[in-house]
Coordinates of N, CA and C and ligand atoms in Angstrom, one line a residue:
M3 N 0.7 -1.4 0.1 CA -0.2 -0.1 0.0 C 0.8 1.3 0.1
S4 N 1.9 1.3 0.8 CA 2.7 2.4 1.1 C 3.2 2.4 -0.5
K5 N 3.7 1.5 -0.7 CA 4.3 1.7 -2.2 C 3.4 2.1 -3.1
R6 N 2.4 2.0 -3.1 CA 1.5 2.7 -4.2 C 1.2 4.1 -4.1
I7 N 1.2 4.3 -2.8 CA 1.1 5.8 -2.6 C 2.2 6.4 -2.9
A8 N 3.6 6.0 -2.2 CA 4.9 6.7 -2.7 C 4.7 6.8 -4.4
A9 N 4.2 5.9 -5.2 CA 4.5 6.2 -6.9 C 3.5 7.3 -7.0
L10 N 2.2 7.6 -6.2 CA 1.5 8.2 -6.5 C 1.8 9.8 -6.9
T11 N 2.3 10.0 -5.1 CA 2.6 11.4 -4.8 C 3.1 12.0 -6.2
P12 N 4.5 11.6 -6.6 CA 4.9 12.8 -7.5 C 4.2 12.9 -8.5
L13 N 3.4 11.9 -8.9 CA 2.4 12.4 -9.8 C 1.5 13.6 -9.6
A14 N 0.9 13.4 -8.3 CA 0.1 14.0 -8.0 C 0.7 15.7 -7.5
V15 N 1.8 15.9 -7.2 CA 2.8 16.9 -7.0 C 3.1 18.0 -8.5
A16 N 3.2 16.6 -9.2 CA 3.5 17.3 -10.7 C 2.4 17.8 -11.4
A17 N 1.1 17.1 -11.4 CA -0.2 17.4 -11.9 C -0.5 18.9 -11.2
L18 N -0.3 19.1 -9.9 CA -0.7 20.5 -9.4 C 0.2 21.3 -9.9
T19 N 1.5 21.4 -9.7 CA 2.5 22.2 -10.6 C 2.4 22.5 -11.7
L20 N 1.9 21.9 -12.7 CA 1.9 22.1 -14.0 C 0.3 22.3 -14.1
A21 N -0.6 22.4 -13.3 CA -2.2 22.9 -13.5 C -2.1 24.1 -14.2
P22 N -1.6 25.2 -13.9 CA -1.7 26.3 -14.6 C -1.1 26.1 -15.9
F23 N -0.1 25.7 -16.0 CA 0.8 25.9 -17.5 C -0.1 25.2 -18.4
A24 N -0.8 24.0 -17.9 CA -1.5 22.7 -19.1 C -2.5 23.6 -19.8
T25 N -3.3 24.4 -19.2 CA -4.4 25.3 -19.3 C -4.1 26.4 -20.5
S26 N -3.1 27.4 -20.3 CA -2.7 27.8 -21.0 C -2.0 27.4 -22.4
G27 N -1.2 26.4 -22.1 CA -0.4 25.6 -23.1 C -1.6 24.9 -24.1
A28 N -2.3 24.2 -23.8 CA -3.8 23.8 -24.5 C -4.2 25.0 -25.4
Q29 N -4.7 25.8 -24.8 CA -5.3 26.8 -25.4 C -4.4 27.8 -26.3
A30 N -3.0 27.8 -26.1 CA -2.1 28.5 -27.2 C -1.9 27.8 -28.4
Q31 N -2.7 26.4 -28.1 CA -2.4 25.4 -29.7 C -3.3 25.9 -30.8
G32 N -4.5 26.5 -29.9 CA -5.7 27.0 -31.0 C -6.1 28.5 -31.0
S33 N -7.0 28.8 -31.1 CA -7.7 30.2 -30.9 C -8.2 30.3 -29.6
Q34 N -8.2 31.8 -29.0 CA -8.7 31.9 -27.8 C -9.3 33.1 -27.8
T35 N -10.7 33.0 -27.4 CA -11.3 34.2 -27.8 C -11.5 35.3 -26.5
F36 N -11.5 36.5 -26.4 CA -11.7 37.2 -25.7 C -12.5 38.5 -25.8
M37 N -13.2 38.7 -24.6 CA -14.6 40.0 -25.3 C -14.4 41.2 -24.0
A38 N -14.9 42.1 -24.5 CA -14.9 43.3 -23.5 C -16.2 43.8 -23.9
N39 N -17.0 44.3 -22.6 CA -18.0 45.1 -23.0 C -17.7 46.4 -22.8
L40 N -17.8 47.8 -23.7 CA -17.1 48.8 -23.5 C -18.4 49.8 -22.8
Q41 N -17.9 50.2 -21.7 CA -18.8 50.9 -21.0 C -18.5 52.5 -20.8
P42 N -19.6 53.3 -20.7 CA -18.6 54.8 -20.9 C -17.7 54.7 -19.5
V43 N -16.5 55.6 -19.3 CA -16.0 55.7 -18.2 C -16.5 57.2 -17.6
P44 N -16.6 56.6 -16.0 CA -17.3 57.6 -15.3 C -17.2 59.0 -15.3
T45 N -17.8 60.0 -15.0 CA -17.7 61.5 -15.1 C -17.6 62.0 -16.3
N46 N -17.1 61.3 -17.2 CA -16.6 61.7 -19.0 C -18.2 62.1 -19.5
N47 N -19.2 62.2 -18.9 CA -20.6 62.8 -19.7 C -20.9 61.6 -20.9
V48 N -20.3 60.5 -20.8 CA -20.4 59.5 -22.1 C -22.0 58.7 -21.8
T49 N -22.6 58.6 -23.1 CA -23.5 57.7 -22.9 C -24.0 56.6 -24.0
G50 N -22.4 56.5 -24.9 CA -22.4 55.3 -25.9 C -22.0 54.3 -25.1
S51 N -21.8 53.1 -25.9 CA -21.5 51.6 -25.9 C -20.8 51.0 -26.6
G52 N -20.4 49.7 -26.4 CA -19.5 48.9 -27.6 C -19.6 47.9 -26.7
S53 N -19.0 47.1 -27.7 CA -18.4 45.2 -27.8 C -17.3 45.1 -28.5
I54 N -16.2 44.3 -28.1 CA -15.6 44.2 -28.7 C -15.3 42.7 -28.5
T55 N -14.8 41.7 -29.8 CA -14.1 40.7 -29.4 C -12.6 40.4 -30.0
V56 N -11.8 39.7 -29.5 CA -10.6 39.4 -29.7 C -10.2 37.9 -29.7
T57 N -10.0 37.7 -30.8 CA -9.7 36.1 -31.3 C -8.3 36.3 -31.5
L58 N -7.6 35.3 -30.5 CA -6.1 35.6 -30.3 C -5.4 33.7 -30.9
T59 N -4.8 34.0 -32.2 CA -4.2 32.7 -32.4 C -2.6 32.9 -32.7
G60 N -2.1 32.3 -31.6 CA -0.3 32.5 -31.7 C -0.2 34.1 -31.2
N61 N 0.3 34.8 -31.9 CA 0.7 36.0 -32.1 C -0.3 36.8 -33.0
T62 N -1.2 36.5 -33.2 CA -2.2 37.2 -34.1 C -3.3 37.5 -33.5
I63 N -4.2 38.8 -33.5 CA -5.2 38.9 -33.5 C -6.4 39.2 -34.1
T64 N -7.5 38.8 -34.3 CA -8.8 39.0 -35.3 C -9.5 39.9 -34.2
V65 N -9.8 41.2 -34.4 CA -10.7 42.2 -33.7 C -11.9 42.3 -34.9
H66 N -12.7 42.4 -33.7 CA -14.2 42.8 -34.0 C -14.9 43.6 -33.1
E67 N -15.3 45.2 -33.5 CA -16.0 45.8 -32.4 C -17.0 46.6 -33.1
T68 N -18.0 46.8 -32.3 CA -19.0 47.7 -32.5 C -19.2 49.1 -31.6
V69 N -19.2 50.1 -32.0 CA -19.6 50.8 -30.9 C -20.5 51.9 -31.5
S70 N -21.2 52.9 -30.6 CA -22.3 53.5 -31.0 C -22.5 54.4 -29.8
G71 N -23.0 55.8 -30.3 CA -23.4 56.8 -28.9 C -22.5 57.6 -28.8
L72 N -21.1 57.7 -29.6 CA -20.3 58.6 -29.4 C -20.1 60.1 -30.1
L73 N -19.7 60.9 -29.9 CA -19.6 62.6 -30.5 C -19.5 61.9 -32.1
D74 N -20.3 62.5 -32.6 CA -20.2 62.4 -34.4 C -19.1 63.2 -35.0
G75 N -18.6 62.5 -36.1 CA -18.2 63.9 -37.0 C -16.6 64.2 -36.6
V76 N -16.3 63.1 -35.5 CA -14.6 63.2 -35.2 C -14.3 62.1 -34.9
P77 N -12.9 61.7 -35.2 CA -11.9 60.1 -34.7 C -11.8 60.0 -33.7
H78 N -12.1 58.6 -33.1 CA -11.8 58.2 -31.7 C -10.8 57.1 -31.8
A79 N -9.9 57.6 -30.9 CA -8.4 56.9 -31.1 C -9.1 55.9 -30.4
Q80 N -8.2 54.5 -30.7 CA -8.5 53.4 -29.7 C -7.6 52.5 -29.3
H81 N -7.4 52.0 -28.4 CA -6.3 50.8 -28.2 C -6.4 49.6 -27.4
I82 N -5.5 48.9 -27.6 CA -5.3 47.6 -26.2 C -4.5 48.6 -25.3
H83 N -4.6 48.6 -24.1 CA -3.9 49.0 -23.2 C -3.5 48.0 -22.7
I84 N -2.5 47.7 -22.0 CA -1.6 46.9 -21.5 C -0.9 47.1 -19.6
K85 N -1.2 46.2 -19.0 CA -0.6 46.6 -17.4 C 0.8 45.6 -17.6
D86 N 1.8 46.3 -17.2 CA 2.8 45.4 -16.9 C 2.6 44.3 -15.9
S87 N 1.9 44.6 -14.8 CA 1.6 43.3 -13.8 C 0.4 43.9 -13.4
G88 N -1.0 42.5 -12.8 CA -1.8 42.9 -12.0 C -3.1 42.9 -13.0
A89 N -4.4 42.9 -13.0 CA -5.2 42.4 -13.5 C -5.7 44.1 -14.0
A90 N -6.0 44.0 -15.4 CA -6.3 45.4 -15.9 C -7.6 45.6 -15.3
A91 N -8.2 47.0 -15.1 CA -9.6 47.5 -14.6 C -9.8 48.7 -15.6
C92 N -11.2 49.2 -15.1 CA -11.3 50.4 -16.0 C -11.4 51.5 -14.8
P93 N -11.4 52.8 -15.1 CA -11.2 53.6 -14.2 C -12.6 53.7 -13.5
T94 N -12.7 54.3 -12.4 CA -14.1 54.8 -11.5 C -13.9 56.2 -11.4
Q95 N -15.0 56.5 -10.6 CA -15.6 57.6 -10.3 C -14.7 58.2 -9.3
A96 N -13.6 57.2 -8.5 CA -12.7 57.9 -7.7 C -11.3 58.1 -8.6
D97 N -11.3 57.9 -9.7 CA -10.3 58.4 -10.6 C -10.2 59.8 -10.9
A98 N -11.3 60.4 -10.6 CA -11.5 61.5 -11.6 C -11.0 62.5 -10.7
K99 N -10.4 63.6 -11.7 CA -9.6 64.7 -10.9 C -10.3 66.0 -11.3
D100 N -9.8 67.2 -10.8 CA -10.0 68.3 -11.4 C -9.2 68.8 -12.9
H101 N -10.2 68.8 -13.9 CA -9.5 69.6 -14.7 C -10.4 70.9 -15.6
N102 N -9.4 72.1 -15.6 CA -9.8 73.1 -16.0 C -11.3 73.3 -15.0
G103 N -11.6 73.1 -13.8 CA -12.7 73.4 -13.1 C -13.5 72.0 -13.3
H104 N -13.2 70.9 -14.0 CA -14.4 70.1 -14.0 C -13.9 68.7 -13.9
L105 N -14.4 68.0 -12.8 CA -14.2 66.6 -12.2 C -14.3 65.8 -13.5
S106 N -13.3 65.3 -13.7 CA -13.4 64.2 -15.2 C -12.2 63.3 -15.4
I107 N -12.2 62.6 -16.1 CA -10.9 61.4 -16.1 C -10.2 61.3 -17.5
N108 N -9.0 61.6 -17.4 CA -8.2 62.1 -18.6 C -7.6 60.5 -18.9
T109 N -6.7 60.5 -20.0 CA -6.0 59.1 -20.5 C -5.0 59.1 -19.2
T110 N -4.3 59.8 -18.7 CA -3.3 59.3 -17.5 C -3.8 59.3 -16.2
D111 N -5.1 59.8 -16.3 CA -6.3 59.4 -14.6 C -6.2 57.9 -14.6
G112 N -6.3 57.2 -15.7 CA -6.9 56.0 -16.0 C -5.8 54.7 -16.1
M113 N -4.8 55.5 -16.1 CA -3.5 54.4 -16.5 C -3.6 53.5 -15.5
A114 N -3.2 53.7 -14.1 CA -3.1 53.3 -13.1 C -4.0 51.8 -13.1
K115 N -5.0 51.9 -14.0 CA -5.9 50.9 -14.0 C -5.9 50.2 -15.3
Y116 N -5.5 50.9 -16.4 CA -5.6 49.7 -17.9 C -4.4 50.4 -18.4
G117 N -3.3 50.7 -17.8 CA -1.9 50.7 -18.4 C -1.5 51.8 -19.2
M118 N -0.5 51.3 -20.0 CA -0.3 52.2 -21.1 C -1.3 51.7 -22.6
P119 N -1.2 52.4 -23.4 CA -1.6 52.2 -24.8 C -0.6 51.5 -25.6
Q120 N -1.0 49.9 -25.8 CA 0.5 49.6 -26.4 C 0.0 48.9 -28.0
I121 N -1.3 48.7 -28.2 CA -1.8 48.1 -29.7 C -2.9 49.4 -30.1
S122 N -2.6 50.1 -31.0 CA -3.5 51.2 -31.5 C -4.1 50.5 -32.8
L123 N -5.5 50.3 -32.3 CA -6.5 49.7 -33.2 C -7.0 50.9 -34.2
T124 N -6.2 51.1 -35.2 CA -6.1 51.9 -36.2 C -6.8 51.0 -37.6
T125 N -7.0 51.9 -38.4 CA -7.7 51.3 -39.2 C -7.0 50.9 -40.8
S126 N -6.0 51.2 -40.6 CA -4.8 50.9 -41.8 C -3.4 51.4 -41.1
G127 N -2.3 50.5 -41.8 CA -0.9 50.8 -41.6 C -0.4 50.5 -39.8
D128 N 0.4 50.9 -39.4 CA 1.2 50.5 -38.1 C -0.3 50.6 -36.9
T129 N -0.1 49.8 -36.1 CA -0.7 49.5 -35.0 C 0.2 49.5 -33.6
S130 N 1.5 50.1 -33.5 CA 2.0 50.2 -32.5 C 1.6 51.4 -31.7
S131 N 2.2 51.7 -30.5 CA 2.1 52.6 -29.7 C 2.6 54.0 -30.3
N132 N 3.6 53.9 -31.5 CA 3.5 54.9 -32.2 C 2.1 55.8 -32.8
S133 N 1.4 55.0 -33.0 CA 0.3 55.0 -33.9 C -1.0 55.8 -32.9
A134 N -0.7 55.7 -31.6 CA -1.8 56.0 -30.4 C -2.4 57.2 -30.8
L135 N -2.0 58.5 -31.4 CA -2.6 59.3 -31.7 C -2.7 59.7 -33.3
A136 N -2.7 58.6 -34.1 CA -3.0 58.8 -35.2 C -4.4 58.9 -35.8
V137 N -4.9 60.0 -35.5 CA -5.9 60.4 -35.7 C -6.8 60.0 -36.8
D138 N -5.8 60.4 -38.0 CA -6.2 60.3 -39.3 C -6.4 58.6 -39.8
R139 N -5.8 57.9 -38.8 CA -6.2 56.3 -39.0 C -7.0 56.0 -38.2
M140 N -8.0 56.4 -37.3 CA -8.8 55.8 -36.6 C -10.2 55.6 -36.9
P141 N -10.9 55.1 -36.3 CA -12.6 55.2 -36.8 C -13.2 56.3 -36.5
T142 N -13.8 56.9 -37.0 CA -14.5 58.2 -37.1 C -16.3 58.0 -37.0
G143 N -16.7 58.9 -36.2 CA -18.3 59.4 -36.0 C -18.7 58.6 -34.8
A144 N -20.1 58.8 -34.9 CA -20.9 58.7 -33.2 C -20.8 57.2 -33.2
S145 N -21.0 56.3 -34.2 CA -21.0 54.8 -34.5 C -20.2 54.2 -36.0
F146 N -19.6 53.2 -35.0 CA -18.4 52.5 -36.2 C -18.3 51.3 -35.8
T147 N -18.3 50.3 -37.1 CA -17.9 49.0 -37.2 C -16.4 48.6 -37.1
Y148 N -16.0 48.1 -36.4 CA -14.3 47.8 -36.7 C -14.2 46.6 -37.0
D149 N -13.1 46.2 -38.0 CA -12.7 44.7 -38.2 C -11.1 44.7 -38.8
R150 N -10.2 44.4 -38.1 CA -8.9 44.1 -38.3 C -8.0 43.0 -37.8
T151 N -7.1 42.4 -38.5 CA -6.6 41.5 -38.0 C -5.0 41.7 -37.8
I152 N -4.6 41.8 -36.7 CA -3.4 42.5 -36.8 C -2.0 41.7 -35.8
T153 N -1.1 41.6 -36.2 CA -0.2 40.8 -35.5 C 0.5 41.4 -34.5
I154 N 0.6 40.9 -33.1 CA 0.9 41.8 -31.8 C 2.5 40.9 -31.4
S155 N 3.1 41.7 -30.4 CA 4.1 40.6 -29.9 C 3.8 39.4 -29.0
A156 N 4.6 38.5 -28.5 CA 4.4 37.7 -27.7 C 4.0 38.2 -26.3
D157 N 4.6 39.0 -25.9 CA 4.3 39.6 -24.4 C 3.1 40.0 -24.0
E158 N 2.6 40.9 -25.6 CA 1.4 41.5 -25.8 C 0.1 40.6 -25.5
A159 N 0.1 39.4 -26.4 CA -0.6 38.2 -26.5 C -0.6 37.5 -25.0
Q160 N 0.9 37.4 -24.4 CA 0.4 36.8 -23.1 C -0.4 37.7 -21.8
A161 N -0.1 39.0 -22.6 CA -0.6 39.9 -21.4 C -2.4 39.9 -21.7
I162 N -3.1 39.9 -22.9 CA -4.0 39.5 -22.9 C -4.7 38.1 -22.3
R163 N -4.1 37.3 -22.6 CA -4.3 36.1 -21.9 C -4.1 36.1 -20.4
D164 N -3.4 36.7 -19.4 CA -2.9 37.0 -18.1 C -4.2 37.6 -17.3
G165 N -5.4 38.7 -18.8 CA -6.1 39.7 -17.9 C -5.7 40.8 -17.8
R166 N -4.5 41.3 -18.2 CA -3.6 42.4 -18.1 C -4.2 43.3 -19.3
A167 N -5.5 43.5 -20.1 CA -5.5 44.0 -21.3 C -6.9 44.5 -21.4
A168 N -7.1 46.0 -21.5 CA -8.3 46.6 -21.3 C -8.3 47.3 -22.9
V169 N -9.5 47.3 -23.4 CA -9.8 48.3 -24.9 C -10.4 49.7 -24.3
V170 N -9.5 50.7 -24.6 CA -10.5 52.0 -24.5 C -10.4 52.9 -25.6
V171 N -11.4 53.2 -25.8 CA -12.0 54.2 -26.8 C -11.8 55.6 -26.6
H172 N -11.3 56.5 -27.0 CA -11.1 57.8 -26.4 C -12.1 58.8 -27.8
G173 N -12.5 60.2 -26.7 CA -12.7 61.2 -27.8 C -14.6 61.4 -27.0
I174 N -14.4 62.3 -26.1 CA -15.4 62.6 -25.7 C -16.4 64.0 -25.8
D175 N -17.4 64.5 -25.6 CA -18.5 65.7 -25.6 C -18.4 66.2 -24.0
Y176 N -17.7 66.4 -23.4 CA -18.1 66.5 -21.9 C -19.2 67.6 -21.8
N177 N -18.9 68.5 -22.3 CA -20.3 69.9 -22.0 C -21.3 69.8 -23.4
G178 N -21.5 68.5 -23.9 CA -22.5 68.4 -24.9 C -22.7 69.2 -25.9
N179 N -21.7 69.9 -26.2 CA -22.3 70.9 -27.5 C -22.0 70.6 -28.7
G180 N -21.7 69.0 -28.8 CA -21.5 68.5 -30.4 C -20.4 68.3 -30.8
K181 N -19.2 69.4 -30.4 CA -17.9 69.4 -30.7 C -17.1 69.4 -29.8
W182 N -15.5 68.9 -30.1 CA -14.6 69.4 -29.3 C -14.1 70.6 -29.1
D183 N -13.9 70.9 -27.7 CA -13.3 72.5 -27.2 C -12.6 72.3 -25.9
D184 N -12.3 73.3 -26.0 CA -11.6 73.5 -24.6 C -12.0 73.7 -23.2
V185 N -13.2 72.9 -22.9 CA -13.8 72.8 -21.6 C -12.8 72.3 -20.5
L186 N -12.2 71.3 -21.1 CA -11.2 70.5 -19.8 C -9.8 71.2 -20.1
G187 N -9.5 72.1 -20.8 CA -8.2 72.4 -21.2 C -7.4 71.4 -22.0
P188 N -6.0 71.8 -22.4 CA -5.3 71.0 -23.3 C -5.3 69.5 -23.1
S189 N -5.3 68.7 -23.8 CA -4.9 67.1 -23.6 C -3.5 66.8 -22.8
D190 N -3.8 65.7 -21.9 CA -2.8 65.4 -21.3 C -1.7 64.6 -22.2
L191 N -2.0 64.1 -23.3 CA -1.5 63.4 -24.1 C -0.7 64.4 -25.2
D192 N -1.3 65.1 -25.8 CA -0.7 66.2 -26.7 C -1.3 67.6 -26.6
P193 N -0.7 68.5 -26.3 CA -1.2 69.8 -25.5 C -1.9 70.6 -26.7
K194 N -1.2 70.3 -28.1 CA -1.9 70.9 -29.0 C -3.6 70.5 -29.3
L195 N -3.9 69.4 -28.8 CA -5.3 68.8 -29.0 C -5.9 69.2 -27.6
P196 N -7.3 69.4 -27.7 CA -8.0 69.9 -26.4 C -8.3 68.5 -25.7
A197 N -8.3 68.2 -24.3 CA -8.5 67.4 -23.7 C -9.8 66.4 -23.9
E198 N -10.9 67.2 -24.6 CA -12.0 66.4 -25.1 C -11.6 65.1 -26.1
A199 N -10.8 65.5 -26.8 CA -10.3 64.2 -28.1 C -9.5 63.6 -27.6
T200 N -8.7 63.3 -26.6 CA -8.2 61.8 -26.1 C -8.7 61.5 -24.8
D201 N -9.4 62.0 -24.1 CA -9.9 61.4 -22.9 C -10.5 60.3 -23.1
P202 N -10.7 59.5 -22.5 CA -11.3 58.2 -22.6 C -13.1 58.2 -22.6
A203 N -13.6 57.7 -23.4 CA -14.9 57.4 -23.5 C -15.6 56.4 -23.3
L204 N -14.9 55.1 -23.4 CA -15.4 53.9 -23.5 C -14.4 52.9 -22.9
C205 N -14.3 52.0 -22.0 CA -13.7 51.2 -21.6 C -14.1 49.5 -20.9
G206 N -13.3 48.8 -21.5 CA -13.4 47.2 -20.9 C -12.4 46.2 -21.1
V207 N -12.6 45.5 -19.9 CA -11.5 44.5 -20.0 C -11.6 43.3 -20.5
L208 N -10.3 43.3 -21.4 CA -10.6 41.8 -22.1 C -10.9 40.5 -21.3
V209 N -11.7 39.7 -21.2 CA -12.0 38.5 -20.4 C -12.0 37.3 -21.3
A210 N -11.5 36.4 -21.0 CA -11.7 35.2 -21.7 C -13.2 34.8 -21.9
S211 N -13.4 34.4 -23.3 CA -15.1 34.1 -23.6 C -15.2 32.7 -22.7
Q212 N -16.7 32.4 -22.5 CA -16.9 31.2 -21.6 C -16.7 29.9 -22.4
M213 N -16.6 30.4 -23.9 CA -16.7 29.4 -24.9 C -15.2 28.6 -24.5
N214 N -14.2 29.5 -23.8 CA -12.9 28.8 -23.9 C -12.8 28.1 -22.6
T215 N -13.8 28.2 -22.0 CA -13.7 27.6 -20.5 C -13.5 25.8 -20.5
V216 N -12.4 25.5 -20.0 CA -12.3 23.9 -20.0 C -13.0 23.1 -19.2
P217 N -14.0 22.4 -20.0 CA -15.3 21.5 -19.4 C -15.1 21.0 -17.8
S218 N -13.7 20.9 -17.4 CA -13.8 20.2 -16.2 C -13.5 21.3 -15.2
G219 N -13.5 22.5 -15.4 CA -13.5 23.7 -14.6 C -12.1 24.2 -14.2
G220 N -11.9 25.0 -13.5 CA -10.6 25.5 -13.1 C -10.2 26.4 -13.9
A221 N -10.9 27.0 -15.1 CA -10.6 27.9 -15.8 C -10.9 29.7 -15.1
A222 N -11.9 29.4 -14.3 CA -12.7 30.6 -14.0 C -11.8 31.3 -13.1
T223 N -10.8 32.4 -13.9 CA -9.9 33.2 -13.1 C -10.6 34.6 -12.6
G224 N -11.9 34.7 -13.0 CA -12.5 35.7 -12.4 C -12.4 37.0 -13.5
G225 N -13.1 38.1 -12.7 CA -12.8 39.3 -13.5 C -12.0 40.3 -12.9
G226 N -12.2 41.7 -13.0 CA -11.1 42.5 -12.3 C -11.8 43.3 -11.5
S227 N -13.0 42.7 -10.6 CA -13.7 43.6 -9.9 C -13.0 44.0 -8.8
T228 N -12.0 43.4 -8.6 CA -11.3 43.7 -7.1 C -10.2 44.3 -7.4
A229 N -9.8 44.0 -8.5 CA -8.4 44.9 -9.6 C -7.9 46.6 -8.7
G230 N -8.8 47.0 -8.1 CA -8.3 48.2 -7.8 C -7.6 48.6 -6.6
L231 N -7.6 47.5 -5.6 CA -7.1 47.3 -4.5 C -5.4 47.3 -4.5
E232 N -4.8 46.6 -5.7 CA -3.3 46.6 -6.0 C -2.9 47.6 -6.8
D233 N -4.0 48.5 -7.2 CA -3.4 49.3 -8.1 C -3.1 50.8 -7.5
V234 N -3.1 50.8 -6.1 CA -3.0 52.4 -5.7 C -1.1 52.4 -5.4
G235 N -0.6 51.5 -5.1 CA 0.8 51.5 -5.3 C 1.4 51.7 -7.1
L236 N 0.4 51.9 -7.4 CA 0.8 51.9 -9.1 C 0.7 53.2 -9.5
I237 N -0.4 54.0 -8.7 CA -0.4 55.6 -9.2 C 0.6 56.2 -9.5
G238 N 1.6 56.1 -8.3 CA 2.9 56.7 -8.3 C 3.5 56.4 -9.7
L239 N 3.6 55.1 -10.1 CA 4.3 54.9 -11.2 C 4.0 55.5 -12.3
G240 N 2.9 55.3 -12.6 CA 1.9 55.8 -13.7 C 2.3 57.4 -13.9
A241 N 2.3 58.0 -12.8 CA 2.5 59.3 -12.7 C 4.2 59.8 -13.3
A242 N 4.7 59.0 -12.4 CA 6.2 59.2 -12.9 C 6.5 59.1 -14.6
L243 N 5.9 57.5 -14.9 CA 6.3 57.4 -16.6 C 6.1 59.0 -17.2
V244 N 4.7 59.1 -17.1 CA 4.2 60.5 -17.7 C 4.9 61.3 -17.4
V245 N 5.8 61.8 -16.4 CA 6.4 63.0 -16.4 C 7.6 62.7 -17.2
A246 N 8.5 61.1 -16.7 CA 9.6 61.4 -17.3 C 9.6 61.6 -19.1
G247 N 8.3 60.9 -19.4 CA 8.0 61.1 -21.1 C 7.7 62.4 -21.6
G248 N 7.6 63.4 -20.7 CA 6.9 64.9 -20.9 C 5.7 64.4 -21.3
L249 N 4.9 66.0 -21.6 CA 3.6 65.6 -22.3 C 3.9 65.4 -23.5
G250 N 2.9 64.6 -24.2 CA 2.4 63.9 -25.4 C 3.4 63.0 -25.8
L251 N 4.5 62.7 -25.1 CA 5.3 61.8 -25.3 C 5.4 60.4 -24.4
G252 N 4.6 60.5 -23.4 CA 4.0 59.2 -22.6 C 3.8 58.3 -23.4
F253 N 2.8 58.2 -24.5 CA 2.6 56.9 -25.2 C 3.9 56.3 -25.4
A254 N 5.2 57.1 -26.1 CA 6.2 56.2 -27.3 C 7.4 55.9 -25.6
T255 N 7.1 56.4 -24.6 CA 8.2 55.8 -23.7 C 8.3 54.4 -23.6
R256 N 7.1 53.8 -23.6 CA 7.1 52.6 -23.0 C 6.9 51.8 -24.5
R257 N 7.1 52.1 -25.4 CA 7.2 51.4 -26.9 C 8.4 50.2 -26.5
R258 N 7.8 49.1 -26.9 CA 9.1 48.4 -27.3 C 9.5 48.0 -28.7
H259 N 11.0 47.6 -28.8 CA 11.4 47.5 -30.0 C 11.1 46.0 -30.5
V260 N 10.0 45.9 -31.1 CA 9.6 44.3 -31.4 C 10.1 44.5 -32.9
T261 N 10.5 43.4 -33.2 CA 10.6 43.4 -34.8 C 9.9 41.8 -35.2
E262 N 8.8 42.3 -36.2 CA 7.8 41.0 -36.4 C 8.2 40.8 -37.7
Ligands
CU576 CU1 -6.0 54.3 -25.5

């Protein structure tokens, strides 16, 4: 009897040790689908919404997105933001700050929750963080459908699998006058633009679709509902990065030199 136990124990230990890797390894061989409900960023006076599906196959993502209810007639910069560590989340009312006398959330205010823009969801050409503000290649209008297949880095693919990725669509109409103006002052990302042009409008964390769940269970890693707790210490880091990069250059400071 004891011999049998001794024989099983190493197997049991191995199974426990490998369990987390076995799940991701099996998924990496095929496609894995992630979804996000794009919800209005609080305090920014947004009434729109959207949804996005990201199908990951190796280091390629196929994106399908629908958005409605945003400010019409303007481009909406959009990105997959990635956190270096910890689950991605969307900003809450508590993240709002005074901007030109108005409580609102600009892109920097949310970075402790959703990280830096890594993948620019442009309509053509480059999709790196270099194109974060390439508004001439971003979807335009109140409502749009976006479909594109993009090659990303292995690190970015892993971040999506890890729940460290969130989709953010930018461009708001804070004072509801149908256009961008300087009601919130200049943009934190590019002082030549009004803050309304770059402030986050919609946000959603990419979560593995239920379709990917292993039937035997154990894949339910949960959402980001408690992610805020671990973000407290990162707020200073996010601010430091922005300061280090300078206004408007914050997007580029974290760019990885990836050759694909
Ligand atoms: Cu963004």
